[in-house]
Amino acid sequence: MQGRNIARLAAGVALGAALLAASQPAIGAESEAPGDWYFTASGMQESLDAGNDGAGVQVAVIDGQINPDVPTLQGADLTIAPSICYDEAGNPIPPTTDEMEGAHGTNSVSLIAGAGAGYPGQVGVRGAAPRAQVTYYSVGPDSELLDPLCFDRPGSQRPGSQRGVPERFEQALDDGADIVSIQIESSDTIDPLLVARAMREGVIVLQSLSNEPFDDWGTGGLASMNGVVGVQAIDAYGDPQNGAGSTDPGVDVAAPGVGMTAQGGPGAESWETQTIQSGTSNAVPFTAGVLAAVWSKYPEATGNQMIQSLIRNTGVEDHELARDDSLGYGIVSLRHMLRVDPTQYDDVNPLIVDDRELQGAGGVETVYQPTYLEIFPEAATPEPTEPPASGDPFEALLPVFVIGGAVGALVLVGAIVLVVVLTTRNKQRQGERNHGKA
């Protein structure tokens, strides 16, 4: 897991309260539009007014079906990738739908790139990056059944994949995504080597934590993988969705996700109905939108530097880097991140653990997926250094006066005597250095 063994400092709740208290008017139950509290609290309108709209940033969203016809997505730079899923009979499962099954994915994209247009009398779901280049990768439908839900073209099951998440993840990397936003739970297993590739290429991978309270089974799946950003959901008062005392060792940051406006969704009879929904499925796309907005202000930053800024500039005020199991490094702050140029940070993903330093520590074997060497295989291959260059071209001409032990030493006397003897060839190069990233 990403830096799970560092000291956990309980500063997150205070940061969350400060972040939310900084917004005016007051938010929460007293707000005129309680489901829009995240928009006011984060300062999205000020950011948009300043031109920080996500332009030029490529965001991949992996989710179920989507309804691209909702008003808030009209005009969005949205590309919908062709479906890779077929039902058991071999019929394609379309990536788009006007049924309510598409509400989850629709609202996820809206929290990134929604411009705010709504049905009559409404303000639509809004995101921090309405000009981001969003590519949508649909996967098989959600179900509690263990049966495969995304067959390949002949109608046969995909190896190790029920919904097609691993295939979509690889496709997003192939398509050049800067940010990958995954806000669905799935039993699909993404190959750690694919995650290693994403980390190597500096792609920001966001994964939602479970909405259920953490238990002794531990955090699993993509959110626990080395270098991936695990996102928790908070309410309008800065508390984690499962209560102020709830913890999860998989959390890296926390973001608004509880009590937020959604278009359609469970309980809605039509798309014109707005509901209030909660969960980490809101927190992940919110975070993706914030990252895209900030990145559009600082386009020279790398993905690694954006992650540095994400975890260092949480809350309202500057602070030392500190983490706990409640809010991770703190609450995602659009305002704070916009104030700080991320190019000042090292081009290193701070969530990647070099597990070589932890192997066998304290008698306990720590396992990370992917391993550091899977992410940076060149770190396992030391490269020899060149011998130091000499400034004297005649330094290599060493006088040697050995004829043989039986004969003895031959002494040459004269004004200038130069004896050249060829030294042993293929002299061993000295020193080794290891490649790696801190």
Short mmCIF file of C-alpha atoms in Angstrom, two decimals:
data_model
loop_
_atom_site.label_atom_id
_atom_site.label_comp_id
_atom_site.label_asym_id
_atom_site.label_seq_id
_atom_site.Cartn_x
_atom_site.Cartn_y
_atom_site.Cartn_z
CA MET A 1 0.00 0.00 0.00
CA GLN A 2 1.03 3.59 -0.63
CA GLY A 3 3.14 4.77 2.29
CA ARG A 4 0.93 2.96 4.81
CA ASN A 5 3.77 2.34 7.23
CA ILE A 6 4.67 5.97 7.82
CA ALA A 7 3.57 7.71 10.97
CA ARG A 8 -0.14 8.46 11.08
CA LEU A 9 -0.85 11.93 12.42
CA ALA A 10 -4.42 12.85 13.24
CA ALA A 11 -4.57 16.27 11.63
CA GLY A 12 -7.11 15.49 8.92
CA VAL A 13 -10.33 16.30 10.75
CA ALA A 14 -9.11 19.74 11.75
CA LEU A 15 -8.04 20.45 8.19
CA GLY A 16 -11.41 19.34 6.90
CA ALA A 17 -13.31 21.57 9.27
CA ALA A 18 -11.12 24.52 8.33
CA LEU A 19 -11.55 23.90 4.62
CA LEU A 20 -15.30 23.79 4.79
CA ALA A 21 -15.64 26.62 7.29
CA ALA A 22 -13.72 28.86 4.90
CA SER A 23 -16.62 28.89 2.44
CA GLN A 24 -19.41 31.43 2.51
CA PRO A 25 -22.33 31.13 2.68
CA ALA A 26 -22.54 28.34 5.22
CA ILE A 27 -23.01 24.86 3.83
CA GLY A 28 -24.68 21.73 5.07
CA ALA A 29 -28.29 21.31 6.05
CA GLU A 30 -28.84 25.08 6.08
CA SER A 31 -27.67 25.57 2.50
CA GLU A 32 -30.27 26.73 -0.03
CA ALA A 33 -29.10 23.93 -2.32
CA PRO A 34 -27.70 21.31 0.05
CA GLY A 35 -26.61 18.95 -2.70
CA ASP A 36 -24.41 21.66 -4.26
CA TRP A 37 -22.39 22.28 -1.11
CA TYR A 38 -19.23 20.86 -2.70
CA PHE A 39 -19.30 23.47 -5.48
CA THR A 40 -19.44 26.37 -3.04
CA ALA A 41 -17.06 24.87 -0.49
CA SER A 42 -14.30 24.13 -2.96
CA GLY A 43 -14.37 27.48 -4.74
CA MET A 44 -15.10 26.00 -8.15
CA GLN A 45 -16.76 29.11 -9.52
CA GLU A 46 -13.77 31.30 -8.66
CA SER A 47 -11.49 28.77 -10.31
CA LEU A 48 -13.61 28.67 -13.46
CA ASP A 49 -13.79 32.47 -13.56
CA ALA A 50 -9.97 32.50 -13.53
CA GLY A 51 -9.88 30.19 -16.55
CA ASN A 52 -8.84 27.00 -14.76
CA ASP A 53 -11.21 24.73 -16.64
CA GLY A 54 -9.18 21.58 -17.33
CA ALA A 55 -8.39 22.40 -20.96
CA GLY A 56 -5.70 20.15 -22.41
CA VAL A 57 -5.91 17.47 -19.72
CA GLN A 58 -6.97 13.96 -20.76
CA VAL A 59 -9.17 12.20 -18.23
CA ALA A 60 -10.23 8.57 -18.61
CA VAL A 61 -13.39 7.50 -16.78
CA ILE A 62 -14.05 3.78 -16.31
CA ASP A 63 -17.64 3.09 -15.28
CA GLY A 64 -20.89 1.44 -16.41
CA GLN A 65 -23.15 2.85 -19.10
CA ILE A 66 -23.64 6.59 -19.57
CA ASN A 67 -26.37 8.95 -20.74
CA PRO A 68 -24.51 11.67 -22.67
CA ASP A 69 -27.73 13.56 -23.38
CA VAL A 70 -28.19 15.15 -19.95
CA PRO A 71 -28.05 18.97 -20.23
CA THR A 72 -24.95 19.47 -18.10
CA LEU A 73 -22.82 17.42 -20.53
CA GLN A 74 -23.88 19.30 -23.64
CA GLY A 75 -20.80 20.94 -25.08
CA ALA A 76 -18.41 18.78 -23.05
CA ASP A 77 -15.32 17.40 -24.79
CA LEU A 78 -16.58 13.85 -24.27
CA THR A 79 -15.50 10.82 -26.31
CA ILE A 80 -17.28 7.53 -25.69
CA ALA A 81 -15.14 4.52 -26.52
CA PRO A 82 -16.89 1.66 -28.35
CA SER A 83 -18.11 -1.11 -26.09
CA ILE A 84 -16.00 -4.20 -25.51
CA CYS A 85 -18.79 -6.05 -23.72
CA TYR A 86 -21.21 -8.63 -25.09
CA ASP A 87 -23.92 -10.59 -23.37
CA GLU A 88 -23.83 -14.36 -23.17
CA ALA A 89 -25.56 -14.66 -26.54
CA GLY A 90 -22.90 -12.51 -28.20
CA ASN A 91 -25.02 -9.34 -28.47
CA PRO A 92 -23.09 -6.09 -27.87
CA ILE A 93 -23.87 -4.15 -24.70
CA PRO A 94 -24.00 -0.49 -25.78
CA PRO A 95 -21.93 2.04 -23.82
CA THR A 96 -24.81 4.54 -23.71
CA THR A 97 -28.34 4.23 -22.39
CA ASP A 98 -31.33 6.36 -21.51
CA GLU A 99 -32.26 3.93 -18.74
CA MET A 100 -31.51 4.76 -15.12
CA GLU A 101 -28.71 2.15 -15.07
CA GLY A 102 -26.56 4.83 -16.64
CA ALA A 103 -26.94 7.31 -13.78
CA HIS A 104 -23.78 6.25 -11.96
CA GLY A 105 -21.47 6.84 -14.90
CA THR A 106 -23.37 9.94 -16.03
CA ASN A 107 -22.96 11.65 -12.68
CA SER A 108 -19.32 10.60 -12.46
CA VAL A 109 -18.50 12.41 -15.70
CA SER A 110 -20.68 15.36 -14.66
CA LEU A 111 -18.63 15.80 -11.46
CA ILE A 112 -15.58 16.22 -13.68
CA ALA A 113 -16.84 18.11 -16.72
CA GLY A 114 -20.44 19.11 -16.05
CA ALA A 115 -21.05 22.74 -17.06
CA GLY A 116 -24.14 23.14 -14.88
CA ALA A 117 -26.94 23.31 -17.45
CA GLY A 118 -30.04 21.58 -16.13
CA TYR A 119 -33.56 20.64 -16.99
CA PRO A 120 -36.12 23.48 -16.56
CA GLY A 121 -35.82 25.01 -13.12
CA GLN A 122 -32.63 23.13 -12.29
CA VAL A 123 -28.90 23.67 -12.02
CA GLY A 124 -27.16 20.58 -13.36
CA VAL A 125 -24.37 18.64 -11.69
CA ARG A 126 -21.18 20.68 -12.00
CA GLY A 127 -17.50 19.80 -12.20
CA ALA A 128 -14.24 21.69 -11.86
CA ALA A 129 -13.00 20.90 -15.38
CA PRO A 130 -15.71 21.44 -18.03
CA ARG A 131 -13.11 21.70 -20.80
CA ALA A 132 -11.12 18.59 -19.92
CA GLN A 133 -10.84 15.95 -22.65
CA VAL A 134 -12.85 13.11 -21.15
CA THR A 135 -12.83 9.63 -22.68
CA TYR A 136 -15.46 7.29 -21.30
CA TYR A 137 -14.79 3.55 -21.13
CA SER A 138 -17.91 1.56 -20.33
CA VAL A 139 -17.66 -1.80 -18.60
CA GLY A 140 -20.18 -4.54 -17.93
CA PRO A 141 -23.23 -3.80 -15.75
CA ASP A 142 -23.02 -3.91 -11.98
CA SER A 143 -24.47 -6.97 -10.33
CA GLU A 144 -24.18 -8.93 -7.10
CA LEU A 145 -24.10 -12.14 -9.13
CA LEU A 146 -20.78 -13.89 -9.66
CA ASP A 147 -21.60 -14.68 -13.26
CA PRO A 148 -19.54 -12.94 -15.95
CA LEU A 149 -21.14 -9.71 -17.11
CA CYS A 150 -18.83 -8.70 -19.96
CA PHE A 151 -18.23 -11.50 -22.42
CA ASP A 152 -15.85 -11.16 -25.31
CA ARG A 153 -17.13 -11.23 -28.88
CA PRO A 154 -17.79 -15.00 -29.18
CA GLY A 155 -19.74 -14.92 -25.94
CA SER A 156 -16.99 -16.57 -23.93
CA GLN A 157 -15.83 -15.35 -20.55
CA ARG A 158 -12.87 -12.99 -20.33
CA PRO A 159 -10.07 -14.58 -18.26
CA GLY A 160 -10.07 -13.01 -14.79
CA SER A 161 -12.51 -10.31 -15.84
CA GLN A 162 -16.23 -10.11 -15.19
CA ARG A 163 -16.85 -6.49 -16.13
CA GLY A 164 -13.92 -5.72 -18.44
CA VAL A 165 -12.15 -3.30 -16.08
CA PRO A 166 -8.59 -4.58 -16.76
CA GLU A 167 -9.06 -4.29 -20.51
CA ARG A 168 -10.41 -0.77 -20.18
CA PHE A 169 -7.57 0.24 -17.89
CA GLU A 170 -5.00 -0.87 -20.45
CA GLN A 171 -6.93 0.88 -23.21
CA ALA A 172 -6.92 4.14 -21.24
CA LEU A 173 -3.13 3.91 -20.93
CA ASP A 174 -2.77 3.15 -24.63
CA ASP A 175 -4.91 6.21 -25.44
CA GLY A 176 -2.62 8.52 -23.46
CA ALA A 177 -4.72 9.33 -20.40
CA ASP A 178 -3.22 11.79 -17.91
CA ILE A 179 -5.70 10.81 -15.19
CA VAL A 180 -7.64 7.56 -14.82
CA SER A 181 -10.78 7.83 -12.67
CA ILE A 182 -12.26 4.52 -11.48
CA GLN A 183 -15.20 4.84 -9.10
CA ILE A 184 -16.71 1.37 -9.28
CA GLU A 185 -16.16 -1.72 -7.19
CA SER A 186 -15.41 -4.86 -9.12
CA SER A 187 -14.06 -8.33 -8.53
CA ASP A 188 -11.93 -7.84 -11.65
CA THR A 189 -8.21 -8.02 -10.98
CA ILE A 190 -5.96 -5.55 -12.76
CA ASP A 191 -2.53 -6.99 -13.49
CA PRO A 192 0.03 -5.29 -11.21
CA LEU A 193 2.30 -4.97 -14.23
CA LEU A 194 -0.31 -2.75 -15.88
CA VAL A 195 -0.36 -0.59 -12.76
CA ALA A 196 3.44 -0.56 -12.85
CA ARG A 197 3.27 0.74 -16.40
CA ALA A 198 0.91 3.53 -15.35
CA MET A 199 3.24 4.54 -12.52
CA ARG A 200 6.25 4.47 -14.83
CA GLU A 201 4.47 6.69 -17.34
CA GLY A 202 3.40 9.20 -14.68
CA VAL A 203 -0.33 8.56 -15.05
CA ILE A 204 -2.47 9.54 -12.06
CA VAL A 205 -4.70 6.61 -11.09
CA LEU A 206 -7.63 7.36 -8.76
CA GLN A 207 -9.65 4.56 -7.18
CA SER A 208 -12.59 4.79 -4.81
CA LEU A 209 -12.41 3.07 -1.44
CA SER A 210 -15.24 0.83 -0.35
CA ASN A 211 -18.36 2.52 0.97
CA GLU A 212 -18.50 -0.10 3.70
CA PRO A 213 -16.64 0.39 7.00
CA PHE A 214 -13.15 -1.04 6.96
CA ASP A 215 -12.83 -4.40 8.70
CA ASP A 216 -10.14 -6.93 9.44
CA TRP A 217 -10.21 -8.24 5.89
CA GLY A 218 -8.25 -5.18 4.89
CA THR A 219 -8.23 -2.93 1.87
CA GLY A 220 -7.86 -4.77 -1.40
CA GLY A 221 -8.03 -4.17 -5.10
CA LEU A 222 -6.63 -1.32 -7.09
CA ALA A 223 -6.86 1.26 -4.28
CA SER A 224 -4.26 -0.66 -2.28
CA MET A 225 -1.75 -0.93 -5.11
CA ASN A 226 1.60 0.83 -5.04
CA GLY A 227 1.32 4.42 -6.26
CA VAL A 228 -2.48 4.49 -6.74
CA VAL A 229 -4.46 7.28 -5.03
CA GLY A 230 -7.15 5.84 -2.75
CA VAL A 231 -9.99 8.35 -2.23
CA GLN A 232 -12.36 8.53 0.75
CA ALA A 233 -15.66 10.46 0.82
CA ILE A 234 -16.51 13.20 3.33
CA ASP A 235 -19.69 15.08 4.14
CA ALA A 236 -20.28 18.83 4.25
CA TYR A 237 -18.78 19.00 7.74
CA GLY A 238 -15.52 17.28 6.87
CA ASP A 239 -16.31 13.88 8.40
CA PRO A 240 -15.70 10.56 6.61
CA GLN A 241 -18.86 9.01 5.23
CA ASN A 242 -18.92 6.29 7.90
CA GLY A 243 -18.52 8.72 10.79
CA ALA A 244 -15.83 10.83 12.41
CA GLY A 245 -14.18 7.82 14.02
CA SER A 246 -14.08 5.63 10.93
CA THR A 247 -10.74 4.68 9.44
CA ASP A 248 -9.36 2.89 6.39
CA PRO A 249 -5.63 2.23 5.90
CA GLY A 250 -6.14 2.56 2.15
CA VAL A 251 -7.01 6.26 2.21
CA ASP A 252 -4.62 8.78 0.66
CA VAL A 253 -6.95 11.79 0.39
CA ALA A 254 -10.57 12.58 1.19
CA ALA A 255 -12.96 14.57 -0.97
CA PRO A 256 -16.62 15.64 -1.03
CA GLY A 257 -18.85 12.66 -1.66
CA VAL A 258 -21.74 12.64 0.82
CA GLY A 259 -25.08 14.34 0.23
CA MET A 260 -24.40 15.57 -3.31
CA THR A 261 -26.77 16.41 -6.15
CA ALA A 262 -27.18 13.73 -8.82
CA GLN A 263 -29.17 13.66 -12.03
CA GLY A 264 -31.49 10.67 -11.83
CA GLY A 265 -30.14 7.75 -9.87
CA PRO A 266 -31.70 5.26 -7.45
CA GLY A 267 -35.26 6.25 -6.63
CA ALA A 268 -35.64 8.56 -9.63
CA GLU A 269 -38.37 7.92 -12.18
CA SER A 270 -36.83 10.06 -14.91
CA TRP A 271 -33.65 11.91 -15.78
CA GLU A 272 -35.36 15.19 -14.95
CA THR A 273 -35.49 14.16 -11.30
CA GLN A 274 -32.57 15.23 -9.14
CA THR A 275 -31.64 13.13 -6.13
CA ILE A 276 -29.13 13.32 -3.31
CA GLN A 277 -26.50 10.58 -3.50
CA SER A 278 -23.50 9.65 -1.37
CA GLY A 279 -20.35 7.58 -1.67
CA THR A 280 -16.75 7.44 -2.80
CA SER A 281 -18.14 7.25 -6.34
CA ASN A 282 -18.64 11.01 -5.99
CA ALA A 283 -15.30 11.69 -4.30
CA VAL A 284 -13.14 10.17 -7.04
CA PRO A 285 -14.48 12.16 -10.04
CA PHE A 286 -14.55 15.30 -7.88
CA THR A 287 -10.83 14.76 -7.26
CA ALA A 288 -10.18 14.06 -10.94
CA GLY A 289 -11.86 17.34 -11.87
CA VAL A 290 -9.82 19.28 -9.32
CA LEU A 291 -6.59 17.77 -10.61
CA ALA A 292 -7.53 18.62 -14.20
CA ALA A 293 -8.42 22.21 -13.28
CA VAL A 294 -5.13 22.78 -11.45
CA TRP A 295 -3.14 21.05 -14.19
CA SER A 296 -4.62 23.40 -16.78
CA LYS A 297 -3.18 26.30 -14.77
CA TYR A 298 0.22 24.61 -14.48
CA PRO A 299 0.56 22.64 -17.74
CA GLU A 300 4.32 22.17 -17.33
CA ALA A 301 3.79 19.99 -14.25
CA THR A 302 4.12 16.22 -14.47
CA GLY A 303 1.63 13.71 -13.16
CA ASN A 304 3.97 12.91 -10.28
CA GLN A 305 4.21 16.58 -9.35
CA MET A 306 0.42 16.85 -9.42
CA ILE A 307 0.18 13.98 -6.92
CA GLN A 308 2.76 15.76 -4.77
CA SER A 309 0.58 18.87 -4.81
CA LEU A 310 -2.58 16.86 -4.16
CA ILE A 311 -1.31 15.40 -0.88
CA ARG A 312 0.80 18.37 0.27
CA ASN A 313 -1.76 21.11 -0.32
CA THR A 314 -4.78 19.70 1.45
CA GLY A 315 -6.96 21.86 3.66
CA VAL A 316 -6.71 25.65 3.78
CA GLU A 317 -3.33 26.51 5.25
CA ASP A 318 0.18 25.32 4.48
CA HIS A 319 1.23 22.46 6.74
CA GLU A 320 3.76 19.70 7.18
CA LEU A 321 3.05 16.47 5.33
CA ALA A 322 1.09 14.23 7.69
CA ARG A 323 -1.25 11.29 7.27
CA ASP A 324 -3.80 9.34 9.27
CA ASP A 325 -6.21 6.50 8.51
CA SER A 326 -9.27 8.75 8.61
CA LEU A 327 -8.64 11.38 5.92
CA GLY A 328 -5.27 10.28 4.61
CA TYR A 329 -3.13 13.34 3.91
CA GLY A 330 -6.20 15.53 4.23
CA ILE A 331 -9.13 16.93 2.29
CA VAL A 332 -8.60 17.77 -1.38
CA SER A 333 -8.41 21.55 -1.74
CA LEU A 334 -8.84 23.22 -5.12
CA ARG A 335 -8.06 26.66 -3.68
CA HIS A 336 -4.87 25.53 -1.95
CA MET A 337 -3.57 23.61 -4.96
CA LEU A 338 -4.17 26.57 -7.26
CA ARG A 339 -2.02 28.76 -5.00
CA VAL A 340 1.04 26.51 -5.23
CA ASP A 341 3.09 25.86 -8.37
CA PRO A 342 3.55 22.06 -8.45
CA THR A 343 6.68 22.23 -10.60
CA GLN A 344 8.66 23.00 -7.43
CA TYR A 345 8.23 19.39 -6.31
CA ASP A 346 10.37 16.42 -7.29
CA ASP A 347 9.13 14.50 -10.31
CA VAL A 348 8.49 11.44 -8.15
CA ASN A 349 5.21 9.78 -7.18
CA PRO A 350 5.30 10.14 -3.37
CA LEU A 351 2.89 7.23 -2.93
CA ILE A 352 5.22 4.65 -4.47
CA VAL A 353 6.88 2.60 -1.74
CA ASP A 354 10.35 1.20 -2.35
CA ASP A 355 9.62 -2.18 -0.82
CA ARG A 356 13.27 -3.23 -1.12
CA GLU A 357 13.91 -1.15 1.99
CA LEU A 358 11.17 -2.97 3.90
CA GLN A 359 11.80 -6.60 3.04
CA GLY A 360 12.09 -8.54 6.26
CA ALA A 361 12.00 -5.39 8.41
CA GLY A 362 11.18 -6.40 11.97
CA GLY A 363 10.90 -10.01 10.90
CA VAL A 364 7.81 -9.24 8.81
CA GLU A 365 7.74 -9.59 5.04
CA THR A 366 5.93 -6.63 3.47
CA VAL A 367 4.37 -7.27 0.08
CA TYR A 368 3.52 -4.46 -2.32
CA GLN A 369 1.88 -4.78 -5.71
CA PRO A 370 3.35 -3.81 -8.00
CA THR A 371 6.79 -4.03 -6.44
CA TYR A 372 9.26 -1.20 -6.82
CA LEU A 373 11.32 -3.27 -9.25
CA GLU A 374 8.24 -4.04 -11.31
CA ILE A 375 7.65 -0.31 -11.63
CA PHE A 376 11.31 0.55 -12.22
CA PRO A 377 13.00 -2.62 -13.53
CA GLU A 378 16.14 -0.67 -14.43
CA ALA A 379 16.78 -0.25 -10.69
CA ALA A 380 17.75 -3.94 -10.55
CA THR A 381 20.47 -3.59 -13.21
CA PRO A 382 23.54 -1.71 -12.01
CA GLU A 383 25.41 0.10 -14.75
CA PRO A 384 29.21 0.24 -14.61
CA THR A 385 30.82 3.64 -14.58
CA GLU A 386 33.48 4.81 -17.01
CA PRO A 387 37.01 5.13 -15.59
CA PRO A 388 37.93 8.72 -14.77
CA ALA A 389 39.30 10.61 -17.75
CA SER A 390 42.92 11.66 -17.53
CA GLY A 391 44.13 15.11 -18.42
CA ASP A 392 47.62 13.83 -19.35
CA PRO A 393 47.78 11.77 -22.58
CA PHE A 394 51.11 10.27 -21.46
CA GLU A 395 49.84 9.13 -18.06
CA ALA A 396 48.97 5.75 -19.48
CA LEU A 397 52.59 5.21 -20.60
CA LEU A 398 53.88 3.55 -17.46
CA PRO A 399 57.59 2.59 -17.29
CA VAL A 400 57.99 -1.01 -16.26
CA PHE A 401 61.41 -2.48 -15.72
CA VAL A 402 60.73 -6.15 -15.31
CA ILE A 403 62.69 -8.60 -17.45
CA GLY A 404 62.45 -11.67 -15.26
CA GLY A 405 63.19 -12.90 -11.79
CA ALA A 406 66.22 -14.89 -12.87
CA VAL A 407 67.91 -12.05 -14.72
CA GLY A 408 67.29 -9.37 -12.11
CA ALA A 409 66.77 -5.67 -12.64
CA LEU A 410 67.98 -3.72 -15.61
CA VAL A 411 68.95 -0.12 -14.83
CA LEU A 412 68.81 2.36 -17.64
CA VAL A 413 70.73 5.58 -17.21
CA GLY A 414 70.51 8.56 -19.52
CA ALA A 415 69.17 12.03 -20.00
CA ILE A 416 65.74 10.89 -21.16
CA VAL A 417 64.76 7.27 -21.30
CA LEU A 418 61.26 6.21 -22.25
CA VAL A 419 60.18 2.62 -21.97
CA VAL A 420 56.75 1.72 -23.17
CA VAL A 421 55.22 -1.53 -22.10
CA LEU A 422 51.70 -2.48 -23.05
CA THR A 423 49.58 -2.96 -19.97
CA THR A 424 47.00 -5.65 -19.58
CA ARG A 425 44.07 -5.08 -21.90
CA ASN A 426 40.41 -5.06 -21.02
CA LYS A 427 41.03 -3.35 -17.72
CA GLN A 428 38.10 -3.75 -15.32
CA ARG A 429 35.88 -0.71 -14.97
CA GLN A 430 35.55 0.50 -11.43
CA GLY A 431 32.43 1.38 -9.43
CA GLU A 432 28.81 0.60 -9.87
CA ARG A 433 25.70 2.69 -9.58
CA ASN A 434 22.11 1.74 -9.16
CA HIS A 435 19.22 3.42 -10.89
CA GLY A 436 16.14 4.15 -8.79
CA LYS A 437 13.72 6.80 -7.75
CA ALA A 438 13.28 8.10 -4.25
#
